[in-house]
CSV table of C-alpha atoms in Angstrom, one decimal:
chain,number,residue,atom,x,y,z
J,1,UNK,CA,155.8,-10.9,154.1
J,2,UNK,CA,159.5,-9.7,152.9
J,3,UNK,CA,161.9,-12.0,152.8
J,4,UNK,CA,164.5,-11.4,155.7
J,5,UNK,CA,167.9,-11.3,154.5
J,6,UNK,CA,169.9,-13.8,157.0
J,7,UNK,CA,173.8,-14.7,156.5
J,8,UNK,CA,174.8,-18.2,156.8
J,9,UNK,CA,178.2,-20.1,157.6
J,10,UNK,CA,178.6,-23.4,156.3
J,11,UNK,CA,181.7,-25.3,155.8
J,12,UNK,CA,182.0,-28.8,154.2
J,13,UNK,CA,182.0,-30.5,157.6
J,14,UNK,CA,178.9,-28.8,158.9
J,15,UNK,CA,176.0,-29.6,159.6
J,16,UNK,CA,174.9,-31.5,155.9
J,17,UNK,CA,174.3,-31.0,152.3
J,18,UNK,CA,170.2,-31.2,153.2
J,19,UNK,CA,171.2,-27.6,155.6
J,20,UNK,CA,173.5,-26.5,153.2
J,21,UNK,CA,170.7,-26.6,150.0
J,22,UNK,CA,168.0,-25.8,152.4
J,23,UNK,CA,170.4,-22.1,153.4
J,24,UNK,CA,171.1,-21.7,149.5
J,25,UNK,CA,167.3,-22.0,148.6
J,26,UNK,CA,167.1,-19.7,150.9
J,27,UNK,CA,169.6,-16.8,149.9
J,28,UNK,CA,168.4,-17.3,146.4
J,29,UNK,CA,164.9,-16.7,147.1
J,30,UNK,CA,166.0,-13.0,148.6
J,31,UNK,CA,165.0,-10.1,146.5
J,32,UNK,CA,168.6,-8.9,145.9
J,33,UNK,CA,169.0,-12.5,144.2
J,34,UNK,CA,165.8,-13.6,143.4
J,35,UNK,CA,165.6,-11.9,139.4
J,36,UNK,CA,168.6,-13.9,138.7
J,37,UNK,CA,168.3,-17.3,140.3
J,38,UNK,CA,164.7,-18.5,139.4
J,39,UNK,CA,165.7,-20.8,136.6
J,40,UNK,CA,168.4,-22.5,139.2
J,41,UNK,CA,167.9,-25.4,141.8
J,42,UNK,CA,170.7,-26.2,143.8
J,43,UNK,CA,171.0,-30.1,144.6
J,44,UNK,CA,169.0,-31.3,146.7
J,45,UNK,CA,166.8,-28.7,146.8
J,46,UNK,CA,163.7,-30.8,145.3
J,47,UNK,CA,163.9,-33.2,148.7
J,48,UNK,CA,164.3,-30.0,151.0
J,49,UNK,CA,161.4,-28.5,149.8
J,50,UNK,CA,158.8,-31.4,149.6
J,51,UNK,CA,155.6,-30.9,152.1
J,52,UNK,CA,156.7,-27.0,152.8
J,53,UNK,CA,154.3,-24.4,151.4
J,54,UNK,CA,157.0,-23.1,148.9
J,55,UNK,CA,158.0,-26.2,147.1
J,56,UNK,CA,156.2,-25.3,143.9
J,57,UNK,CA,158.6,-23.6,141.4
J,58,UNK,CA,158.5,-20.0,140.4
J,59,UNK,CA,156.5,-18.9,137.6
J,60,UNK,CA,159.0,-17.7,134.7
J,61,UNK,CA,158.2,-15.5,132.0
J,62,UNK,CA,159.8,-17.0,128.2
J,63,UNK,CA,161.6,-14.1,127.8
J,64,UNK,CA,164.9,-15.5,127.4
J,65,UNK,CA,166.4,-12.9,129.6
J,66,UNK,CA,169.8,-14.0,132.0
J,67,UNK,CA,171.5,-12.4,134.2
J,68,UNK,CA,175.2,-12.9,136.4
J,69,UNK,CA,176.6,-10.2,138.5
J,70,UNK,CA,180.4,-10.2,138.4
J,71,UNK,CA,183.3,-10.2,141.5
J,72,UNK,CA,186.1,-7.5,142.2
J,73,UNK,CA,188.8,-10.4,142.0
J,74,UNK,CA,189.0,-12.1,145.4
J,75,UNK,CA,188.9,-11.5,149.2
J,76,UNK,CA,190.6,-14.5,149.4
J,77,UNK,CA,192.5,-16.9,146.8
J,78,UNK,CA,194.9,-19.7,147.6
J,79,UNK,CA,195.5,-23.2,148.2
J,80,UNK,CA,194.7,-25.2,151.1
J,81,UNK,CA,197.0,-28.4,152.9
J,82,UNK,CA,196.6,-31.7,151.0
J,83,UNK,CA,193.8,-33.7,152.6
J,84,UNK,CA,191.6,-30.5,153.6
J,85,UNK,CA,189.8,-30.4,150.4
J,86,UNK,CA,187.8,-32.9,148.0
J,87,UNK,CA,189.7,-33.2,145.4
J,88,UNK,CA,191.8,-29.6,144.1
J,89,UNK,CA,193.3,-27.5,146.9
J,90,UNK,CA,193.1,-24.2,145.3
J,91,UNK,CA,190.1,-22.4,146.2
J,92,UNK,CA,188.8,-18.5,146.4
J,93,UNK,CA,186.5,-16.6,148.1
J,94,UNK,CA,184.3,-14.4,145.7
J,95,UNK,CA,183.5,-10.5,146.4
J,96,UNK,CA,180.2,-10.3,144.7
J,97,UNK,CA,179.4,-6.6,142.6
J,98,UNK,CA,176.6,-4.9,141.3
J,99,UNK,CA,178.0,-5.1,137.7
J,100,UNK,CA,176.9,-7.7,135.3
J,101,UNK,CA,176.9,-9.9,132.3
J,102,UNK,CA,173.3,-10.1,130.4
J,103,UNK,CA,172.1,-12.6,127.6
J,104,UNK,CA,169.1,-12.6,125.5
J,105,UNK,CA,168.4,-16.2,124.1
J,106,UNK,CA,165.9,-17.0,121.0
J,107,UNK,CA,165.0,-20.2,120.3
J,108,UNK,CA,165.1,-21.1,116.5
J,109,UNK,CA,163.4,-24.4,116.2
J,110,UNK,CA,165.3,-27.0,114.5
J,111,UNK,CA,168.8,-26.6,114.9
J,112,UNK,CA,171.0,-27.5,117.8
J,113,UNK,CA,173.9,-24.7,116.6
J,114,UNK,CA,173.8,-21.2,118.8
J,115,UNK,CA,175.1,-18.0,117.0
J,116,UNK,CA,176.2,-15.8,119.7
J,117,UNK,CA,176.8,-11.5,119.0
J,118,UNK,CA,179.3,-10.3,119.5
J,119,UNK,CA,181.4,-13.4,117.7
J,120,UNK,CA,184.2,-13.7,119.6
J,121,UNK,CA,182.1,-15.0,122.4
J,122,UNK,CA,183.4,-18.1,121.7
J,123,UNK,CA,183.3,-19.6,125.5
J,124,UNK,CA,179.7,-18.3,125.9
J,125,UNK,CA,178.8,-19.9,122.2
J,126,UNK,CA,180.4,-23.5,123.7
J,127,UNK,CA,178.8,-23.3,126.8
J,128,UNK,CA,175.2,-22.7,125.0
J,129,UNK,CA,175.6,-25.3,122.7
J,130,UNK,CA,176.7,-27.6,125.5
J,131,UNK,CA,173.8,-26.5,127.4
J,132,UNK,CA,171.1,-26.6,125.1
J,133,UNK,CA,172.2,-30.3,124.0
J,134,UNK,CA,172.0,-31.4,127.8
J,135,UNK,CA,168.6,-30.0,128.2
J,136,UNK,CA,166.9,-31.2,124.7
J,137,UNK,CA,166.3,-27.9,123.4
J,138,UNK,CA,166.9,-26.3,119.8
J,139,UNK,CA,169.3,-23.9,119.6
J,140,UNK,CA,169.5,-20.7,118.5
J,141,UNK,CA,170.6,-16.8,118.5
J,142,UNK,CA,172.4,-15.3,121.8
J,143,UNK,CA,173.2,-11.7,122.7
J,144,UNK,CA,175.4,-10.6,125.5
J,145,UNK,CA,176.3,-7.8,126.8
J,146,UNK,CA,178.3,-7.0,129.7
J,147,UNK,CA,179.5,-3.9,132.5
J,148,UNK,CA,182.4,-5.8,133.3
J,149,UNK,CA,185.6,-5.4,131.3
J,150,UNK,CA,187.4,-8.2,130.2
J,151,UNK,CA,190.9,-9.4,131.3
J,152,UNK,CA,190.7,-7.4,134.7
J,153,UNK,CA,190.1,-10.5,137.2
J,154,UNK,CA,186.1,-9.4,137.7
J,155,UNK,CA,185.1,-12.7,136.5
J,156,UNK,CA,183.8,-11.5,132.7
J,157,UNK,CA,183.7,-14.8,131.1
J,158,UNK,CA,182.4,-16.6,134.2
J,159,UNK,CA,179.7,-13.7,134.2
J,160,UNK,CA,178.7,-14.6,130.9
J,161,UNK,CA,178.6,-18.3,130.8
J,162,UNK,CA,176.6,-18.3,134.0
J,163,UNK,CA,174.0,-15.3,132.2
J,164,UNK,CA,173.8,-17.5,129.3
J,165,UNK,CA,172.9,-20.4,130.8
J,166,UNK,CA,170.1,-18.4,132.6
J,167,UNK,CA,169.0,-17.4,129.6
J,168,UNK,CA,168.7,-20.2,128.4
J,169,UNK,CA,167.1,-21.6,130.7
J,170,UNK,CA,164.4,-18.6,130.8
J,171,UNK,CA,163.1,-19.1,127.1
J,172,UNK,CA,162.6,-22.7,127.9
J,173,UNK,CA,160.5,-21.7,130.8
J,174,UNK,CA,163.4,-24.4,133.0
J,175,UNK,CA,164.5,-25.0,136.5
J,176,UNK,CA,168.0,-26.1,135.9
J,177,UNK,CA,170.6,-27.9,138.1
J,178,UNK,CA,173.4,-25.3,139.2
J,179,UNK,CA,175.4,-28.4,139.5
J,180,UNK,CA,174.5,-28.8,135.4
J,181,UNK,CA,175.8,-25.2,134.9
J,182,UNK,CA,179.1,-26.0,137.0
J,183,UNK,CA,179.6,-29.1,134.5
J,184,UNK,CA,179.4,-27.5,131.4
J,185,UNK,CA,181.6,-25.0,132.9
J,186,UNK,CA,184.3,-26.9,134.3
J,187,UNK,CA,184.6,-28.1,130.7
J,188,UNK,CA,185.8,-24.9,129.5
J,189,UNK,CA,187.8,-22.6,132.0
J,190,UNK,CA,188.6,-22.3,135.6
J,191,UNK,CA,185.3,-20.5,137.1
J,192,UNK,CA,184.3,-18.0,140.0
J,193,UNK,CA,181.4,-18.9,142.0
J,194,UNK,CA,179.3,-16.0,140.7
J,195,UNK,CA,176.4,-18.6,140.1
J,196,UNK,CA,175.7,-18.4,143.7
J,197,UNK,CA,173.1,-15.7,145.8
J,198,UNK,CA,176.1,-14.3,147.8
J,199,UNK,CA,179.7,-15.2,149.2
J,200,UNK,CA,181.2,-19.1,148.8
J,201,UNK,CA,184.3,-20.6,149.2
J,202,UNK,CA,185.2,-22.2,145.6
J,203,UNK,CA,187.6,-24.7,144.0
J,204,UNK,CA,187.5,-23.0,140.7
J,205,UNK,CA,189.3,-25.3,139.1
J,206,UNK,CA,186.5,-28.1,139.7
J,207,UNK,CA,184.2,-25.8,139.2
J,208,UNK,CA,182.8,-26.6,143.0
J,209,UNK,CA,181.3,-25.5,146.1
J,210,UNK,CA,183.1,-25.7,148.9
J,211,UNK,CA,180.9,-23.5,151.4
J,212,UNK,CA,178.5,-20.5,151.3
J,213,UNK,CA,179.5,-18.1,153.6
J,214,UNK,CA,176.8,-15.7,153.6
J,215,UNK,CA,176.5,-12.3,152.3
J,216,UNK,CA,179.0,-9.3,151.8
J,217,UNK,CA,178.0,-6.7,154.0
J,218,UNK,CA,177.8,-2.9,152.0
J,219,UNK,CA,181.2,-2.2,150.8
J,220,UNK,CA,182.3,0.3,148.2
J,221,UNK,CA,185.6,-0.8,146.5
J,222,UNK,CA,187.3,2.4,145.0
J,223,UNK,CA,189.6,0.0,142.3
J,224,UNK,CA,192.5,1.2,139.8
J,225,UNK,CA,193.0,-0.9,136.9
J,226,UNK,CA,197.5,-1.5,136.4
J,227,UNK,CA,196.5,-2.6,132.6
J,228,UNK,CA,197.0,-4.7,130.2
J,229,UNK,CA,194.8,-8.3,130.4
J,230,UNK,CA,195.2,-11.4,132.0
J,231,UNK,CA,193.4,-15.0,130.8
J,232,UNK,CA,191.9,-17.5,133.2
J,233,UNK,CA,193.5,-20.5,131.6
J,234,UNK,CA,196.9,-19.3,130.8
J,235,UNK,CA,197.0,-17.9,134.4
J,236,UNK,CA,195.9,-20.7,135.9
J,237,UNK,CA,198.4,-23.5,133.9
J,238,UNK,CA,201.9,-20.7,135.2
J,239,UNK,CA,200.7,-19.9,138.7
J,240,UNK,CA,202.3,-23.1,140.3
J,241,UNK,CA,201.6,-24.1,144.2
J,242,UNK,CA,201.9,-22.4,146.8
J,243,UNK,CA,204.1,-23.6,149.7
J,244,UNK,CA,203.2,-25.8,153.2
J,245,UNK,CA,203.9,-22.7,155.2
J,246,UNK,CA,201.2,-20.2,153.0
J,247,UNK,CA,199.0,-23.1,152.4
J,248,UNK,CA,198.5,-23.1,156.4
J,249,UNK,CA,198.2,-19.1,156.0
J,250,UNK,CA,195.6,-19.5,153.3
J,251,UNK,CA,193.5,-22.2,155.5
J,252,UNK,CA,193.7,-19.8,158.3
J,253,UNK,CA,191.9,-17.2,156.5
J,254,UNK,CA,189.3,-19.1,154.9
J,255,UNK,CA,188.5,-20.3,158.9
J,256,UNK,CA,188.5,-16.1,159.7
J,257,UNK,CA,186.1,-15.9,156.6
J,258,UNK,CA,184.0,-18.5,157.8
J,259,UNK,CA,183.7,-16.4,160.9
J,260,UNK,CA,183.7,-12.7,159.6
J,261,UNK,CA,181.2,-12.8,156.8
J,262,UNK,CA,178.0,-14.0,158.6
J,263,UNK,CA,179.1,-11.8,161.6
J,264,UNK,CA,179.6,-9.0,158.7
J,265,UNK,CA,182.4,-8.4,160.5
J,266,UNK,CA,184.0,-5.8,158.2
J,267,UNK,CA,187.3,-4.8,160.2
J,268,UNK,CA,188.0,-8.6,159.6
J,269,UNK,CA,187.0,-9.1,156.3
J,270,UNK,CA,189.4,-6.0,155.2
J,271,UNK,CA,192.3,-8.2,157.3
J,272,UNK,CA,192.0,-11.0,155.0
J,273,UNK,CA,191.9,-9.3,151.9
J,274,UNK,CA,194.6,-7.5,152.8
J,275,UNK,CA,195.9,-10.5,153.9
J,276,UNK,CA,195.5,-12.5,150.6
J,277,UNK,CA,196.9,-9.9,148.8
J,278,UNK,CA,200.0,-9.6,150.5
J,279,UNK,CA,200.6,-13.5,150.3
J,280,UNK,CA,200.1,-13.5,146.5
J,281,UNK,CA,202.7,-10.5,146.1
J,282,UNK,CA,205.3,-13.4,146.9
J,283,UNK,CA,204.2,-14.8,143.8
J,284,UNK,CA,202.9,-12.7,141.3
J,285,UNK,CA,203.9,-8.7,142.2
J,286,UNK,CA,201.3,-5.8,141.9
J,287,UNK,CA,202.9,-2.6,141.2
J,288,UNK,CA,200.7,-0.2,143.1
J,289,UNK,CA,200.2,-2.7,146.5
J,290,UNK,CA,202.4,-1.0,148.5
J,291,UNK,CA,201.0,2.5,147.4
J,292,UNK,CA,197.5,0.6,147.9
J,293,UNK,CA,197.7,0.3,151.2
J,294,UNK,CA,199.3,3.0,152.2
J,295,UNK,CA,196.6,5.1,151.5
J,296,UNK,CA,194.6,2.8,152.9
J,297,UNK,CA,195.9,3.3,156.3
J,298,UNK,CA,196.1,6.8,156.1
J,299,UNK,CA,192.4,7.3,155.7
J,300,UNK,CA,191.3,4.7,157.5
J,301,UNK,CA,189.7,2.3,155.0
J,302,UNK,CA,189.2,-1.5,156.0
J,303,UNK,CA,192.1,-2.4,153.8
J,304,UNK,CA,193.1,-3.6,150.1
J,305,UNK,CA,191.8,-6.0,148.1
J,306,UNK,CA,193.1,-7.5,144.5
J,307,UNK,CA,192.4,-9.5,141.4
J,308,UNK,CA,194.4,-12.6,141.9
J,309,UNK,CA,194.5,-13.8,138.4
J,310,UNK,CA,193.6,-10.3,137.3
J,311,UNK,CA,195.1,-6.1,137.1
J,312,UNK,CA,192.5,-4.5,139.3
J,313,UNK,CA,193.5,-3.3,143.0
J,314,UNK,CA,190.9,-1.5,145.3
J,315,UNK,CA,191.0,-0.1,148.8
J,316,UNK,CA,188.0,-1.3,151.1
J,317,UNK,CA,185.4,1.3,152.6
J,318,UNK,CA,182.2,0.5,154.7
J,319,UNK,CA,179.6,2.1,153.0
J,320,UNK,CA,177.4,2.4,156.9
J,321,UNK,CA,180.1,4.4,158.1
J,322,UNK,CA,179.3,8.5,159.3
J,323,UNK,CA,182.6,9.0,157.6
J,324,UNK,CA,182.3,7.3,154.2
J,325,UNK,CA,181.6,10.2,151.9
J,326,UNK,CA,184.8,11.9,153.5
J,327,UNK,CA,186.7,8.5,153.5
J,328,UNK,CA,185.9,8.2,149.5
J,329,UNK,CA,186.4,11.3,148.3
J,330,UNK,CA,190.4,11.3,149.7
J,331,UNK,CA,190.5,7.6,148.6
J,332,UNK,CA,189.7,8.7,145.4
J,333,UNK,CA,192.2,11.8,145.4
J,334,UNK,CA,195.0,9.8,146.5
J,335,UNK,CA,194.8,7.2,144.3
J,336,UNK,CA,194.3,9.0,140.9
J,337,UNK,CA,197.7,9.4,140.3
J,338,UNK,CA,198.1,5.7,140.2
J,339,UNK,CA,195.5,5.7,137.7
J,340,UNK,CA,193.6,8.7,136.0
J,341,UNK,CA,190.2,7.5,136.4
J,342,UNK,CA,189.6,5.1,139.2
J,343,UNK,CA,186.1,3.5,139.8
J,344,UNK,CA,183.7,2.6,143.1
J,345,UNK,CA,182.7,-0.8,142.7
J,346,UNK,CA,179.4,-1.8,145.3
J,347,UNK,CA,179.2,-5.6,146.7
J,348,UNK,CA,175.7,-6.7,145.9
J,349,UNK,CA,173.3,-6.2,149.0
């Protein structure tokens, strides 16, 4: 029988960590996430399964093959009020693509060291080392490779830590805690959420879950890049905090994502990115915004969306609509004179 694809809305006060593992098993298992997830568990999920027909695990092939799609920056990045959050208040919302980071792990018995190609990988080289130590396992040679530039907020390093660990995980013929992953992680550089089957709320910083909102409906992104780079950490240390009066904003959204996603409520979800973009141009200004969004309304589209800690802007288009091929195409004209060559970016569905 195919797996039905279901969207799910959990926040941290719902209804337990026992649903939340059970909905997360669940979205992992779909065939849109499935290829990727195998070697993961999520916490919890060993209890949730026992007695059901599916507990046992998935066979996995030794290949040593990972796996992590990337995100078009944020629908949503902020901070929430003091006291509404675990421990850090800054959060995000991911906007899951269909462009990815890939490793190839092989094992080289005896040494606990992992050479990684290209060398400058030197976050994915700590994180397999790390990795590889925590799960008794020799190390040895790692190859990524990667659709997703660097620098431009679609969560490249993230991408690749979270393939490598996959990878990893895959030649071992392991099941490995995603809570393990988020660690080793935390360890090295503020993260996305990309190691999750769909859309979560996420204190990057902590490298944490705060809820899995469900799955992106199908969106096409049609992004222009304003150039240069941008790097997680040095980002992260200059950003500062963001006032009581957006923090009440920010909270706000996340409650209208919480609603919109499952619903795959697209008007919405084009509000808050919107929304979220406009808030951070207080802070940290986008050239093209304006430009952005004025071609956004002219067509039509659902609205803009923006790499918070990144250089990419994109205008939001439902791909179900009778209009989208008409939509795109002046999308696309109007915007090339911002940038020569923009690109359609597809949310993973």
């Amino acid at each position: 029988m195919p797996i039905q694809r279901v969207n799910y809305s959990l926040g941290s006060s719902d209804l337990g960590s026992s649903l939340k593992t059970k909905d997360l098993a669940h979205a992992a298992a779909d065939q849109v996430w499935k290829p990727d997830l195998c070697q993961q568990t999520f916490d919890g999920q060993e209890e949730v399964e026992a007695g059901t027909e599916d507990r046992q695990p998935p066979n996995h092939s030794s290949n040593g093959d990972g796996r992590c799609c990337g995100t078009f920056g944020e629908l949503l990045q902020g901070q929430l009020p003091d006291g509404s959050a675990s421990s850090d208040t800054h959060f995000l919302v991911t906007m899951p693509i269909a462009l990815f980071a890939r490793a190839h792990f092989i094992p080289i018995a005896g040494t606990s060291c992992v050479t990684v190609y290209p060398a400058y990988k030197v976050k994915a080289q700590r994180l397999a080392e790390s990795f590889v130590l925590a799960l008794g396992v020799s190390g040895g040679n790692l190859l990524l490779e990667s659709e997703l530039p660097e620098g431009k907020g679609l969560a490249s390093s993230s991408a690749d830590l979270v393939a490598t660990a996959r990878s990893i995980a895959s030649s071992f013929k392991r099941r490995v805690r995603t809570s393990l992953i988020e660690k080793l992680m935390a360890k090295i550089e503020p993260s996305d959420g990309v190691m999750y089957p769909g859309v979560v709320a996420y204190q990057q910083r902590a490298c944490s879950l705060l809820s899995f909102l469900g799955q992106m409906p199908p969106l096409a992104i049609v992004g222009i890049d304003e150039g240069g780079t941008v790097e997680t950490v040095d980002y992260d240390q200059r950003r500062g905090e963001a006032s009581n009066r957006q923090r009440a904003q920010y909270q706000e959204l996340l409650e209208q994502a919480r609603i919109a996603i499952p619903q795959g409520d697209t008007a919405s979800i084009g509000r808050i990115a919107t929304a979220s973009a406009l808030l951070h141009q207080e802070r940290v200004p986008k050239e093209h915004l304006n430009s952005m969004r004025k071609v956004s309304e002219e067509v039509g589209a659902l609205g803009v969306i923006i790499a918070h800690s990144g250089t990419v802007i994109g205008i939001l288009l439902d791909r179900t609509a009778r209009d989208f091929p008409r939509k795109m195409q002046s999308v696309v004209d109007q915007v090339t004179p911002f940038n020569n060559s923009p690109r359609v970016y597809l949310t993973m569905y």
